[in-house]
Amino acid sequence: MTAAAETMLSIGEVSALTGLTTHTLRFYEQEGLFVEAVRRNAAGRRVFTEQEVGWLRVCAKLRSSGMPLPDIRRYAELVRKGAGTETARFDILRRHEARVQQQVADLQEALNVIQAKVALYADHDHLAAGSADTLWRDGPACTPARQVP
Amino acid sequence: MTAAAETMLSIGEVSALTGLTTHTLRFYEQEGLFVEAVRRNAAGRRVFTEQEVGWLRVCAKLRSSGMPLPDIRRYAELVRKGAGTETARFDILRRHEARVQQQVADLQEALNVIQAKVALYADHDHLAAGSADTLWRDGPACTPARQVP
DNA sequence: GTATGAGTTCGAGTCGGCTCGAAGTCAAAC
DNA sequence: GTTTGACTTCGAGCCGACTCGAACTCATAC
């Protein structure tokens, strides 16, 4: 840690850098998603560092892939606690990784169904308008979803 | 169309076959997601055909891949109108296909970030506990999300 | 000095898609 | 005949993650 001055960023700048609205950034602070308490300047305004921008970008990726806020908060808490919490953090990430992979697989499956239908309609364009009535229900076998009784 | 009796299914059976709750099935009817008006027996209970089960499975796939109910409703309406609406249906599907592909791409990108982090933590397990403090913010460049002003 | 624009706090509202519960009907099993 | 269980309608509630608006404070530009 040298004496180099850290770049100080306003909430608006951070918003521009992360794509998160200022509203969302305040909301995230409230939700405890930041690793360190957000600092304020003399006027009481939030001041961010580039490190925080980096973290927020990670957060954005986690969120966009469906990690719930409570999980991100927990991850942030572990980071705050520092050394000794690596395994727990690892766990959170691994679990989320599995979820995302499942999501991708599910989407791929849906994509198969959709693309098969698209192909049917595309074919139909080259044909007479006789078979059209059944296109909507044709397609690859859609497995009945698992029951959660 | 022969005189073969269609299998008549109760809402509970359809629920079991599709994985959608009875509540959801009634809700879908209300929302106009069915291609034909749902029939009732003498006692006023809903009676479904296997064709409807097929359609519901398609619906479930569309939903699980994020198609909004209004789009599904519109698709159902077009099917209801019959011949001449194929191009419009095709359009809805193609648009959704594109959305899903985008979703997959986004998830893959998130997965890259997550997996890079997972790898960092995994590595760390084999090392001394010194570099740990920076793992949480390390990772592949997270592009700032597009601004929607 | 005042207008502008960016920041602040707070609480309330929105959204989609279910999800639930209450109160009632009905048919078959016993 | 009564109990069970699956059905009916209706409207309300819930969930997470924002999203918005009002009312206010500041700092700088002109």
mmCIF file of C-alpha atoms (C1' of nucleotides) in Angstrom:
data_model
loop_
_atom_site.group_PDB
_atom_site.id
_atom_site.type_symbol
_atom_site.label_atom_id
_atom_site.label_comp_id
_atom_site.label_asym_id
_atom_site.label_seq_id
_atom_site.Cartn_x
_atom_site.Cartn_y
_atom_site.Cartn_z
ATOM 1 C CA MET A 1 0.000 0.000 0.000
ATOM 2 C CA THR A 2 1.803 3.121 -1.202
ATOM 3 C CA ALA A 3 0.669 6.659 -0.542
ATOM 4 C CA ALA A 4 -0.894 6.816 -3.998
ATOM 5 C CA ALA A 5 -4.180 8.714 -3.846
ATOM 6 C CA GLU A 6 -7.095 6.429 -4.662
ATOM 7 C CA THR A 7 -9.449 7.673 -7.310
ATOM 8 C CA MET A 8 -12.560 8.956 -5.655
ATOM 9 C CA LEU A 9 -15.741 8.354 -7.566
ATOM 10 C CA SER A 10 -19.192 9.784 -7.113
ATOM 11 C CA ILE A 11 -22.280 7.622 -7.220
ATOM 12 C CA GLY A 12 -23.071 8.961 -10.687
ATOM 13 C CA GLU A 13 -19.658 7.979 -11.988
ATOM 14 C CA VAL A 14 -19.972 4.538 -10.490
ATOM 15 C CA SER A 15 -23.385 4.233 -12.074
ATOM 16 C CA ALA A 16 -21.868 5.030 -15.447
ATOM 17 C CA LEU A 17 -19.022 2.573 -14.878
ATOM 18 C CA THR A 18 -21.167 -0.313 -13.728
ATOM 19 C CA GLY A 19 -24.453 0.170 -15.520
ATOM 20 C CA LEU A 20 -26.279 0.096 -12.191
ATOM 21 C CA THR A 21 -28.573 3.014 -11.471
ATOM 22 C CA THR A 22 -27.801 5.313 -8.558
ATOM 23 C CA HIS A 23 -31.011 4.070 -6.984
ATOM 24 C CA THR A 24 -29.756 0.534 -7.239
ATOM 25 C CA LEU A 25 -26.374 1.432 -5.794
ATOM 26 C CA ARG A 26 -27.992 2.998 -2.731
ATOM 27 C CA PHE A 27 -30.259 0.029 -2.474
ATOM 28 C CA TYR A 28 -27.279 -2.319 -2.600
ATOM 29 C CA GLU A 29 -25.594 -0.406 0.161
ATOM 30 C CA GLN A 30 -28.712 -0.725 2.265
ATOM 31 C CA GLU A 31 -28.786 -4.433 1.552
ATOM 32 C CA GLY A 32 -25.262 -4.809 2.831
ATOM 33 C CA LEU A 33 -23.739 -5.897 -0.454
ATOM 34 C CA PHE A 34 -20.640 -3.817 -0.068
ATOM 35 C CA VAL A 35 -17.546 -5.348 1.419
ATOM 36 C CA GLU A 36 -16.613 -2.226 3.355
ATOM 37 C CA ALA A 37 -18.955 0.444 4.623
ATOM 38 C CA VAL A 38 -19.387 3.018 1.884
ATOM 39 C CA ARG A 39 -17.441 6.141 2.734
ATOM 40 C CA ARG A 40 -18.780 9.674 2.614
ATOM 41 C CA ASN A 41 -17.124 12.995 1.880
ATOM 42 C CA ALA A 42 -17.477 16.121 3.981
ATOM 43 C CA ALA A 43 -20.837 16.856 2.425
ATOM 44 C CA GLY A 44 -22.178 13.420 3.324
ATOM 45 C CA ARG A 45 -22.055 12.134 -0.227
ATOM 46 C CA ARG A 46 -20.991 8.627 -1.089
ATOM 47 C CA VAL A 47 -17.466 8.207 -2.358
ATOM 48 C CA PHE A 48 -16.365 5.044 -4.120
ATOM 49 C CA THR A 49 -13.045 3.550 -5.116
ATOM 50 C CA GLU A 50 -12.160 1.637 -8.229
ATOM 51 C CA GLN A 51 -11.944 -1.475 -6.120
ATOM 52 C CA GLU A 52 -15.573 -1.036 -5.289
ATOM 53 C CA VAL A 53 -16.372 -0.662 -8.966
ATOM 54 C CA GLY A 54 -14.660 -3.980 -9.586
ATOM 55 C CA TRP A 55 -16.684 -5.620 -6.883
ATOM 56 C CA LEU A 56 -19.894 -4.098 -8.217
ATOM 57 C CA ARG A 57 -19.167 -5.505 -11.640
ATOM 58 C CA VAL A 58 -18.790 -8.914 -10.100
ATOM 59 C CA CYS A 59 -22.042 -8.352 -8.247
ATOM 60 C CA ALA A 60 -23.749 -7.387 -11.481
ATOM 61 C CA LYS A 61 -22.597 -10.605 -13.097
ATOM 62 C CA LEU A 62 -23.726 -12.663 -10.144
ATOM 63 C CA ARG A 63 -27.094 -10.943 -10.170
ATOM 64 C CA SER A 64 -27.591 -11.241 -13.903
ATOM 65 C CA SER A 65 -26.958 -14.936 -13.583
ATOM 66 C CA GLY A 66 -29.584 -15.157 -10.887
ATOM 67 C CA MET A 67 -27.718 -15.162 -7.602
ATOM 68 C CA PRO A 68 -30.108 -13.841 -4.965
ATOM 69 C CA LEU A 69 -29.097 -10.757 -3.005
ATOM 70 C CA PRO A 70 -28.879 -12.669 0.286
ATOM 71 C CA ASP A 71 -26.201 -14.912 -1.190
ATOM 72 C CA ILE A 72 -24.192 -11.974 -2.441
ATOM 73 C CA ARG A 73 -24.547 -10.324 0.936
ATOM 74 C CA ARG A 74 -23.249 -13.438 2.598
ATOM 75 C CA TYR A 75 -20.313 -13.593 0.247
ATOM 76 C CA ALA A 76 -19.528 -9.957 1.000
ATOM 77 C CA GLU A 77 -19.714 -10.673 4.708
ATOM 78 C CA LEU A 78 -17.225 -13.484 4.363
ATOM 79 C CA VAL A 79 -14.835 -11.274 2.465
ATOM 80 C CA ARG A 80 -15.235 -8.676 5.210
ATOM 81 C CA LYS A 81 -14.259 -11.251 7.806
ATOM 82 C CA GLY A 82 -11.116 -11.914 5.798
ATOM 83 C CA ALA A 83 -8.809 -14.879 5.994
ATOM 84 C CA GLY A 84 -10.227 -18.199 7.072
ATOM 85 C CA THR A 85 -13.464 -17.781 5.160
ATOM 86 C CA GLU A 86 -12.145 -18.838 1.775
ATOM 87 C CA THR A 87 -13.728 -22.273 1.860
ATOM 88 C CA ALA A 88 -17.138 -20.821 2.595
ATOM 89 C CA ARG A 89 -16.784 -18.339 -0.245
ATOM 90 C CA PHE A 90 -15.653 -21.103 -2.540
ATOM 91 C CA ASP A 91 -18.768 -23.026 -1.611
ATOM 92 C CA ILE A 92 -21.097 -20.186 -2.459
ATOM 93 C CA LEU A 93 -19.476 -19.769 -5.834
ATOM 94 C CA ARG A 94 -19.462 -23.466 -6.609
ATOM 95 C CA ARG A 95 -23.114 -23.797 -5.733
ATOM 96 C CA HIS A 96 -23.963 -20.867 -7.910
ATOM 97 C CA GLU A 97 -21.873 -22.235 -10.720
ATOM 98 C CA ALA A 98 -23.913 -25.426 -10.590
ATOM 99 C CA ARG A 99 -27.146 -23.461 -10.682
ATOM 100 C CA VAL A 100 -26.046 -21.468 -13.677
ATOM 101 C CA GLN A 101 -24.970 -24.589 -15.509
ATOM 102 C CA GLN A 102 -28.380 -26.066 -14.845
ATOM 103 C CA GLN A 103 -29.987 -22.900 -16.146
ATOM 104 C CA VAL A 104 -27.959 -23.112 -19.327
ATOM 105 C CA ALA A 105 -28.934 -26.742 -19.795
ATOM 106 C CA ASP A 106 -32.616 -25.912 -19.283
ATOM 107 C CA LEU A 107 -32.439 -23.060 -21.739
ATOM 108 C CA GLN A 108 -30.746 -25.271 -24.290
ATOM 109 C CA GLU A 109 -33.541 -27.767 -23.934
ATOM 110 C CA ALA A 110 -36.137 -25.053 -24.418
ATOM 111 C CA LEU A 111 -34.147 -23.836 -27.374
ATOM 112 C CA ASN A 112 -34.413 -27.267 -28.962
ATOM 113 C CA VAL A 113 -38.165 -27.164 -28.688
ATOM 114 C CA ILE A 114 -38.358 -23.638 -30.044
ATOM 115 C CA GLN A 115 -35.972 -24.274 -32.889
ATOM 116 C CA ALA A 116 -37.804 -27.415 -33.916
ATOM 117 C CA LYS A 117 -40.966 -25.359 -34.143
ATOM 118 C CA VAL A 118 -39.254 -22.581 -35.994
ATOM 119 C CA ALA A 119 -38.011 -25.151 -38.476
ATOM 120 C CA LEU A 120 -41.516 -26.516 -38.897
ATOM 121 C CA TYR A 121 -42.907 -23.107 -39.662
ATOM 122 C CA ALA A 122 -40.004 -22.336 -41.976
ATOM 123 C CA ASP A 123 -40.683 -25.545 -43.907
ATOM 124 C CA HIS A 124 -44.316 -24.727 -44.015
ATOM 125 C CA ASP A 125 -43.572 -21.538 -45.879
ATOM 126 C CA HIS A 126 -42.475 -23.670 -48.811
ATOM 127 C CA LEU A 127 -45.566 -25.827 -48.713
ATOM 128 C CA ALA A 128 -49.263 -25.571 -49.286
ATOM 129 C CA ALA A 129 -51.355 -24.316 -46.383
ATOM 130 C CA GLY A 130 -52.731 -27.642 -45.319
ATOM 131 C CA SER A 131 -50.560 -28.935 -42.536
ATOM 132 C CA ALA A 132 -50.506 -25.621 -40.731
ATOM 133 C CA ASP A 133 -53.119 -26.454 -38.150
ATOM 134 C CA THR A 134 -50.942 -28.915 -36.336
ATOM 135 C CA LEU A 135 -47.687 -26.998 -36.229
ATOM 136 C CA TRP A 136 -48.454 -25.368 -32.930
ATOM 137 C CA ARG A 137 -48.561 -28.595 -31.013
ATOM 138 C CA ASP A 138 -45.900 -30.493 -32.920
ATOM 139 C CA GLY A 139 -42.372 -30.620 -31.706
ATOM 140 C CA PRO A 140 -39.893 -32.702 -29.771
ATOM 141 C CA ALA A 141 -41.221 -34.543 -26.798
ATOM 142 C CA CYS A 142 -41.552 -32.101 -23.952
ATOM 143 C CA THR A 143 -40.822 -34.025 -20.823
ATOM 144 C CA PRO A 144 -43.324 -33.426 -18.092
ATOM 145 C CA ALA A 145 -41.685 -31.277 -15.483
ATOM 146 C CA ARG A 146 -40.671 -32.906 -12.241
ATOM 147 C CA GLN A 147 -43.408 -32.905 -9.627
ATOM 148 C CA VAL A 148 -42.689 -31.147 -6.392
ATOM 149 C CA PRO A 149 -45.572 -32.425 -4.270
ATOM 150 C CA MET B 1 -60.969 -37.254 -37.404
ATOM 151 C CA THR B 2 -62.382 -40.705 -36.665
ATOM 152 C CA ALA B 3 -65.028 -41.407 -34.084
ATOM 153 C CA ALA B 4 -62.340 -42.448 -31.605
ATOM 154 C CA ALA B 5 -63.212 -41.162 -28.144
ATOM 155 C CA GLU B 6 -60.675 -38.597 -26.978
ATOM 156 C CA THR B 7 -59.140 -39.218 -23.607
ATOM 157 C CA MET B 8 -60.757 -36.947 -21.114
ATOM 158 C CA LEU B 9 -58.463 -35.700 -18.417
ATOM 159 C CA SER B 10 -59.214 -33.951 -15.169
ATOM 160 C CA ILE B 11 -57.292 -30.918 -14.039
ATOM 161 C CA GLY B 12 -55.474 -33.087 -11.499
ATOM 162 C CA GLU B 13 -54.350 -35.505 -14.172
ATOM 163 C CA VAL B 14 -53.181 -32.690 -16.387
ATOM 164 C CA SER B 15 -51.309 -31.259 -13.440
ATOM 165 C CA ALA B 16 -49.531 -34.565 -12.971
ATOM 166 C CA LEU B 17 -48.776 -34.796 -16.689
ATOM 167 C CA THR B 18 -47.440 -31.297 -17.091
ATOM 168 C CA GLY B 19 -45.945 -30.461 -13.725
ATOM 169 C CA LEU B 20 -48.097 -27.340 -13.532
ATOM 170 C CA THR B 21 -50.205 -26.966 -10.415
ATOM 171 C CA THR B 22 -53.978 -26.968 -10.689
ATOM 172 C CA HIS B 23 -53.878 -23.386 -9.506
ATOM 173 C CA THR B 24 -51.575 -22.506 -12.362
ATOM 174 C CA LEU B 25 -53.729 -24.306 -14.901
ATOM 175 C CA ARG B 26 -56.793 -22.337 -13.840
ATOM 176 C CA PHE B 27 -54.733 -19.201 -13.901
ATOM 177 C CA TYR B 28 -53.560 -19.977 -17.428
ATOM 178 C CA GLU B 29 -57.118 -20.484 -18.551
ATOM 179 C CA GLN B 30 -58.024 -17.109 -17.088
ATOM 180 C CA GLU B 31 -55.083 -15.575 -18.881
ATOM 181 C CA GLY B 32 -56.296 -16.912 -22.194
ATOM 182 C CA LEU B 33 -53.375 -19.195 -22.815
ATOM 183 C CA PHE B 34 -55.445 -22.037 -24.133
ATOM 184 C CA VAL B 35 -56.008 -22.396 -27.825
ATOM 185 C CA GLU B 36 -59.616 -23.482 -27.435
ATOM 186 C CA ALA B 37 -61.956 -22.613 -24.611
ATOM 187 C CA VAL B 38 -61.515 -25.211 -21.908
ATOM 188 C CA ARG B 39 -64.447 -27.582 -21.911
ATOM 189 C CA ARG B 40 -66.483 -28.598 -18.885
ATOM 190 C CA ASN B 41 -68.321 -31.758 -18.035
ATOM 191 C CA ALA B 42 -71.893 -31.925 -16.748
ATOM 192 C CA ALA B 43 -70.718 -31.051 -13.259
ATOM 193 C CA GLY B 44 -68.936 -27.909 -14.459
ATOM 194 C CA ARG B 45 -65.472 -29.393 -14.076
ATOM 195 C CA ARG B 46 -62.712 -28.772 -16.547
ATOM 196 C CA VAL B 47 -62.012 -31.529 -19.008
ATOM 197 C CA PHE B 48 -58.799 -31.626 -20.988
ATOM 198 C CA THR B 49 -57.575 -33.555 -24.006
ATOM 199 C CA GLU B 50 -54.133 -34.915 -24.682
ATOM 200 C CA GLN B 51 -53.715 -32.244 -27.301
ATOM 201 C CA GLU B 52 -54.082 -29.668 -24.601
ATOM 202 C CA VAL B 53 -51.470 -31.453 -22.522
ATOM 203 C CA GLY B 54 -49.099 -31.220 -25.470
ATOM 204 C CA TRP B 55 -49.768 -27.536 -25.786
ATOM 205 C CA LEU B 56 -49.275 -27.016 -22.056
ATOM 206 C CA ARG B 57 -45.917 -28.719 -22.236
ATOM 207 C CA VAL B 58 -44.915 -26.344 -24.963
ATOM 208 C CA CYS B 59 -46.188 -23.479 -22.822
ATOM 209 C CA ALA B 60 -44.153 -24.721 -19.894
ATOM 210 C CA LYS B 61 -41.023 -24.720 -22.025
ATOM 211 C CA LEU B 62 -41.742 -21.261 -23.337
ATOM 212 C CA ARG B 63 -42.353 -20.000 -19.824
ATOM 213 C CA SER B 64 -39.302 -21.650 -18.340
ATOM 214 C CA SER B 65 -37.243 -19.975 -21.006
ATOM 215 C CA GLY B 66 -38.738 -16.648 -20.078
ATOM 216 C CA MET B 67 -41.446 -15.982 -22.610
ATOM 217 C CA PRO B 68 -43.918 -13.603 -20.992
ATOM 218 C CA LEU B 69 -47.529 -14.722 -20.671
ATOM 219 C CA PRO B 70 -48.789 -12.004 -23.040
ATOM 220 C CA ASP B 71 -46.619 -13.429 -25.818
ATOM 221 C CA ILE B 72 -47.880 -16.928 -25.232
ATOM 222 C CA ARG B 73 -51.409 -15.607 -25.198
ATOM 223 C CA ARG B 74 -50.837 -13.901 -28.501
ATOM 224 C CA TYR B 75 -49.403 -17.067 -29.990
ATOM 225 C CA ALA B 76 -52.433 -19.011 -28.780
ATOM 226 C CA GLU B 77 -54.728 -16.402 -30.302
ATOM 227 C CA LEU B 78 -53.011 -16.763 -33.649
ATOM 228 C CA VAL B 79 -53.357 -20.521 -33.538
ATOM 229 C CA ARG B 80 -57.017 -20.013 -32.722
ATOM 230 C CA LYS B 81 -57.450 -17.858 -35.787
ATOM 231 C CA GLY B 82 -55.976 -20.687 -37.832
ATOM 232 C CA ALA B 83 -54.548 -20.543 -41.329
ATOM 233 C CA GLY B 84 -52.959 -17.320 -42.475
ATOM 234 C CA THR B 85 -51.362 -16.539 -39.162
ATOM 235 C CA GLU B 86 -48.336 -18.783 -39.583
ATOM 236 C CA THR B 87 -45.955 -15.959 -40.367
ATOM 237 C CA ALA B 88 -46.946 -14.086 -37.237
ATOM 238 C CA ARG B 89 -46.481 -17.199 -35.121
ATOM 239 C CA PHE B 90 -43.147 -17.831 -36.753
ATOM 240 C CA ASP B 91 -42.136 -14.310 -35.828
ATOM 241 C CA ILE B 92 -43.012 -14.737 -32.178
ATOM 242 C CA LEU B 93 -40.988 -17.916 -32.010
ATOM 243 C CA ARG B 94 -38.023 -16.464 -33.847
ATOM 244 C CA ARG B 95 -37.944 -13.456 -31.587
ATOM 245 C CA HIS B 96 -38.072 -15.641 -28.545
ATOM 246 C CA GLU B 97 -35.379 -17.889 -29.938
ATOM 247 C CA ALA B 98 -33.120 -14.855 -30.237
ATOM 248 C CA ARG B 99 -33.869 -13.825 -26.673
ATOM 249 C CA VAL B 100 -33.075 -17.255 -25.349
ATOM 250 C CA GLN B 101 -29.834 -17.382 -27.281
ATOM 251 C CA GLN B 102 -28.911 -14.048 -25.777
ATOM 252 C CA GLN B 103 -29.738 -15.377 -22.338
ATOM 253 C CA VAL B 104 -27.509 -18.380 -22.900
ATOM 254 C CA ALA B 105 -24.679 -16.152 -24.049
ATOM 255 C CA ASP B 106 -25.078 -13.913 -21.000
ATOM 256 C CA LEU B 107 -25.100 -16.873 -18.673
ATOM 257 C CA GLN B 108 -21.999 -18.265 -20.316
ATOM 258 C CA GLU B 109 -20.260 -14.978 -19.756
ATOM 259 C CA ALA B 110 -21.271 -14.966 -16.103
ATOM 260 C CA LEU B 111 -20.125 -18.546 -15.894
ATOM 261 C CA ASN B 112 -16.691 -17.509 -17.096
ATOM 262 C CA VAL B 113 -16.406 -14.990 -14.315
ATOM 263 C CA ILE B 114 -17.637 -17.433 -11.720
ATOM 264 C CA GLN B 115 -15.433 -20.262 -12.893
ATOM 265 C CA ALA B 116 -12.371 -18.070 -12.950
ATOM 266 C CA LYS B 117 -13.060 -17.187 -9.356
ATOM 267 C CA VAL B 118 -13.733 -20.771 -8.412
ATOM 268 C CA ALA B 119 -10.398 -21.668 -9.954
ATOM 269 C CA LEU B 120 -8.682 -18.939 -7.970
ATOM 270 C CA TYR B 121 -10.095 -20.211 -4.723
ATOM 271 C CA ALA B 122 -9.316 -23.800 -5.651
ATOM 272 C CA ASP B 123 -5.705 -22.821 -6.305
ATOM 273 C CA HIS B 124 -5.611 -20.960 -3.098
ATOM 274 C CA ASP B 125 -6.431 -24.148 -1.207
ATOM 275 C CA HIS B 126 -3.020 -25.458 -2.220
ATOM 276 C CA LEU B 127 -1.221 -22.327 -1.119
ATOM 277 C CA ALA B 128 -0.447 -20.414 1.999
ATOM 278 C CA ALA B 129 -3.112 -18.063 3.270
ATOM 279 C CA GLY B 130 -1.571 -14.871 2.066
ATOM 280 C CA SER B 131 -3.085 -13.985 -1.274
ATOM 281 C CA ALA B 132 -6.600 -14.643 -0.070
ATOM 282 C CA ASP B 133 -7.584 -11.072 0.524
ATOM 283 C CA THR B 134 -7.658 -10.171 -3.122
ATOM 284 C CA LEU B 135 -9.451 -13.185 -4.525
ATOM 285 C CA TRP B 136 -12.875 -11.651 -4.174
ATOM 286 C CA ARG B 137 -12.191 -8.838 -6.566
ATOM 287 C CA ASP B 138 -9.941 -10.662 -8.980
ATOM 288 C CA GLY B 139 -11.285 -12.188 -12.116
ATOM 289 C CA PRO B 140 -11.788 -11.647 -15.825
ATOM 290 C CA ALA B 141 -12.663 -8.150 -16.889
ATOM 291 C CA CYS B 142 -16.315 -7.597 -16.217
ATOM 292 C CA THR B 143 -17.578 -5.336 -18.951
ATOM 293 C CA PRO B 144 -19.681 -2.485 -17.684
ATOM 294 C CA ALA B 145 -23.273 -3.262 -18.536
ATOM 295 C CA ARG B 146 -24.885 -1.273 -21.291
ATOM 296 C CA GLN B 147 -26.538 1.920 -20.121
ATOM 297 C CA VAL B 148 -30.243 2.258 -20.673
ATOM 298 C CA PRO B 149 -30.756 5.981 -20.007
ATOM 299 C "C1'" DG C 1 -27.473 35.577 -5.721
ATOM 300 C "C1'" DT C 2 -29.816 32.313 -8.095
ATOM 301 C "C1'" DA C 3 -30.369 28.547 -11.209
ATOM 302 C "C1'" DT C 4 -28.865 24.087 -12.280
ATOM 303 C "C1'" DG C 5 -27.775 19.600 -11.518
ATOM 304 C "C1'" DA C 6 -26.174 16.063 -8.690
ATOM 305 C "C1'" DG C 7 -26.434 14.358 -4.586
ATOM 306 C "C1'" DT C 8 -29.147 13.000 0.050
ATOM 307 C "C1'" DT C 9 -33.144 10.314 2.902
ATOM 308 C "C1'" DC C 10 -37.294 8.036 3.329
ATOM 309 C "C1'" DG C 11 -41.104 5.317 2.288
ATOM 310 C "C1'" DA C 12 -44.209 3.696 -1.030
ATOM 311 C "C1'" DG C 13 -45.268 1.581 -5.486
ATOM 312 C "C1'" DT C 14 -44.517 -1.684 -9.338
ATOM 313 C "C1'" DC C 15 -44.035 -5.914 -11.805
ATOM 314 C "C1'" DG C 16 -45.053 -10.691 -13.311
ATOM 315 C "C1'" DG C 17 -46.368 -14.893 -12.173
ATOM 316 C "C1'" DC C 18 -47.862 -17.371 -9.453
ATOM 317 C "C1'" DT C 19 -49.668 -19.104 -4.672
ATOM 318 C "C1'" DC C 20 -52.828 -19.480 -1.175
ATOM 319 C "C1'" DG C 21 -57.063 -19.794 1.427
ATOM 320 C "C1'" DA C 22 -61.928 -19.727 2.201
ATOM 321 C "C1'" DA C 23 -66.291 -21.372 1.133
ATOM 322 C "C1'" DG C 24 -68.886 -24.122 -1.533
ATOM 323 C "C1'" DT C 25 -70.284 -28.344 -4.943
ATOM 324 C "C1'" DC C 26 -70.256 -32.945 -6.322
ATOM 325 C "C1'" DA C 27 -69.486 -38.156 -6.984
ATOM 326 C "C1'" DA C 28 -68.078 -42.257 -5.458
ATOM 327 C "C1'" DA C 29 -66.759 -45.360 -1.404
ATOM 328 C "C1'" DC C 30 -68.077 -47.259 2.491
ATOM 329 C "C1'" DG D 1 -76.333 -41.062 4.664
ATOM 330 C "C1'" DT D 2 -71.986 -39.413 5.600
ATOM 331 C "C1'" DT D 3 -67.268 -38.867 4.752
ATOM 332 C "C1'" DT D 4 -63.631 -38.178 1.713
ATOM 333 C "C1'" DG D 5 -61.226 -35.982 -1.798
ATOM 334 C "C1'" DA D 6 -61.075 -33.635 -5.941
ATOM 335 C "C1'" DC D 7 -63.001 -30.187 -7.888
ATOM 336 C "C1'" DT D 8 -65.265 -25.154 -8.313
ATOM 337 C "C1'" DT D 9 -64.976 -19.667 -7.798
ATOM 338 C "C1'" DC D 10 -63.182 -15.623 -6.015
ATOM 339 C "C1'" DG D 11 -60.081 -12.390 -4.319
ATOM 340 C "C1'" DA D 12 -56.132 -11.492 -1.644
ATOM 341 C "C1'" DG D 13 -51.251 -12.080 -0.696
ATOM 342 C "C1'" DC D 14 -46.491 -12.812 -1.793
ATOM 343 C "C1'" DC D 15 -41.866 -12.559 -3.689
ATOM 344 C "C1'" DG D 16 -37.579 -10.294 -5.025
ATOM 345 C "C1'" DA D 17 -35.424 -6.641 -6.884
ATOM 346 C "C1'" DC D 18 -35.790 -2.830 -8.065
ATOM 347 C "C1'" DT D 19 -38.041 1.869 -9.245
ATOM 348 C "C1'" DC D 20 -39.947 6.075 -8.263
ATOM 349 C "C1'" DG D 21 -41.139 10.416 -6.116
ATOM 350 C "C1'" DA D 22 -41.070 13.945 -2.741
ATOM 351 C "C1'" DA D 23 -38.629 17.024 -0.110
ATOM 352 C "C1'" DC D 24 -34.335 18.483 0.977
ATOM 353 C "C1'" DT D 25 -29.026 19.923 0.796
ATOM 354 C "C1'" DC D 26 -24.961 21.363 -1.716
ATOM 355 C "C1'" DA D 27 -21.478 23.187 -4.955
ATOM 356 C "C1'" DT D 28 -20.481 25.236 -8.915
ATOM 357 C "C1'" DA D 29 -21.511 28.254 -13.203
ATOM 358 C "C1'" DC D 30 -23.139 32.144 -14.688
#
